[in-house]
């Protein structure tokens, strides 16, 4: 049996050529010999998935869902008397949902520079209720609902930061650092406006891209430490002040569940069965 170490993502178990993946939420996903998902176990509920060339049957405890596919495209979904048929355009993008009650929802890709970019949605009433626009690099620059409601603008600055202007006119700039190939937010700079308080905050990270410190708009600092699995084992709020408060956590050796949480005034201890279902919880004062 092989169990790769996947910090902050879950545990992958390979046994007799079969794969089992345990998520951070302690869902257990079983895959058959062809690599297809066959069962999902979540707390007291088990879902079975039967897959053939073009049909997938998902059996839940109280219902059954039937999915029809062609290659990788979903063609229809049926749950009891409710059925949805999906239509795609010449570029293979979803263009319409047809409901069994006769209603439809349409999706548009009107940007001539890139036919894969979703530019709008018309709802079941025939109203264009969502619209998006992009720049020459395919990056989103605006989003709005019908009549310009909740209009949000995004600009991409020369220094690599991005500035978001919300519907109330508040501008917030996000600064980034690339760690392990992922862009992480290092600073949020937002000046106060008539409708919004300032949103200034900063973040630092360790080599794995996990947050080490977080400073809010009032200057309060929170520090974090993690174990080898990428799970938080210590958090100190109001770091460096007389009000500093530290919370430490120990974890179940295989599940992504806390075994104990120690706070300044109490210790809470938990136990679970093999499927991660709670068995007991006790609180003792410090």
Short mmCIF file of C-alpha atoms in Angstrom, two decimals, residues 88-95 107-120 132-134 137-140:
data_model
loop_
_atom_site.label_atom_id
_atom_site.label_comp_id
_atom_site.label_asym_id
_atom_site.label_seq_id
_atom_site.Cartn_x
_atom_site.Cartn_y
_atom_site.Cartn_z
CA UNK A 88 -23.15 23.21 -27.42
CA UNK A 89 -21.90 25.60 -30.10
CA UNK A 90 -19.43 24.89 -32.90
CA UNK A 91 -16.51 25.48 -30.51
CA UNK A 92 -17.81 22.94 -28.01
CA UNK A 93 -18.94 25.55 -25.49
CA UNK A 94 -22.24 25.25 -23.62
CA UNK A 95 -24.78 27.44 -25.42
CA UNK A 107 -24.90 31.32 -22.89
CA UNK A 108 -23.01 33.70 -25.20
CA UNK A 109 -19.41 33.93 -26.38
CA UNK A 110 -19.44 37.19 -28.33
CA UNK A 111 -15.78 38.22 -28.04
CA UNK A 112 -14.35 37.87 -31.60
CA UNK A 113 -10.82 37.59 -30.22
CA UNK A 114 -11.55 34.42 -28.27
CA UNK A 115 -14.68 32.30 -28.85
CA UNK A 116 -14.05 30.38 -25.62
CA UNK A 117 -14.73 33.34 -23.33
CA UNK A 118 -18.18 33.49 -21.74
CA UNK A 119 -19.56 36.99 -22.34
CA UNK A 120 -23.16 36.72 -21.18
CA UNK A 132 -18.53 39.95 -18.90
CA UNK A 133 -15.81 41.71 -20.93
CA UNK A 134 -12.12 40.86 -21.41
CA UNK A 137 -5.00 38.75 -23.10
CA UNK A 138 -8.33 37.18 -22.24
CA UNK A 139 -8.37 38.59 -18.71
CA UNK A 140 -11.70 39.70 -17.28
#
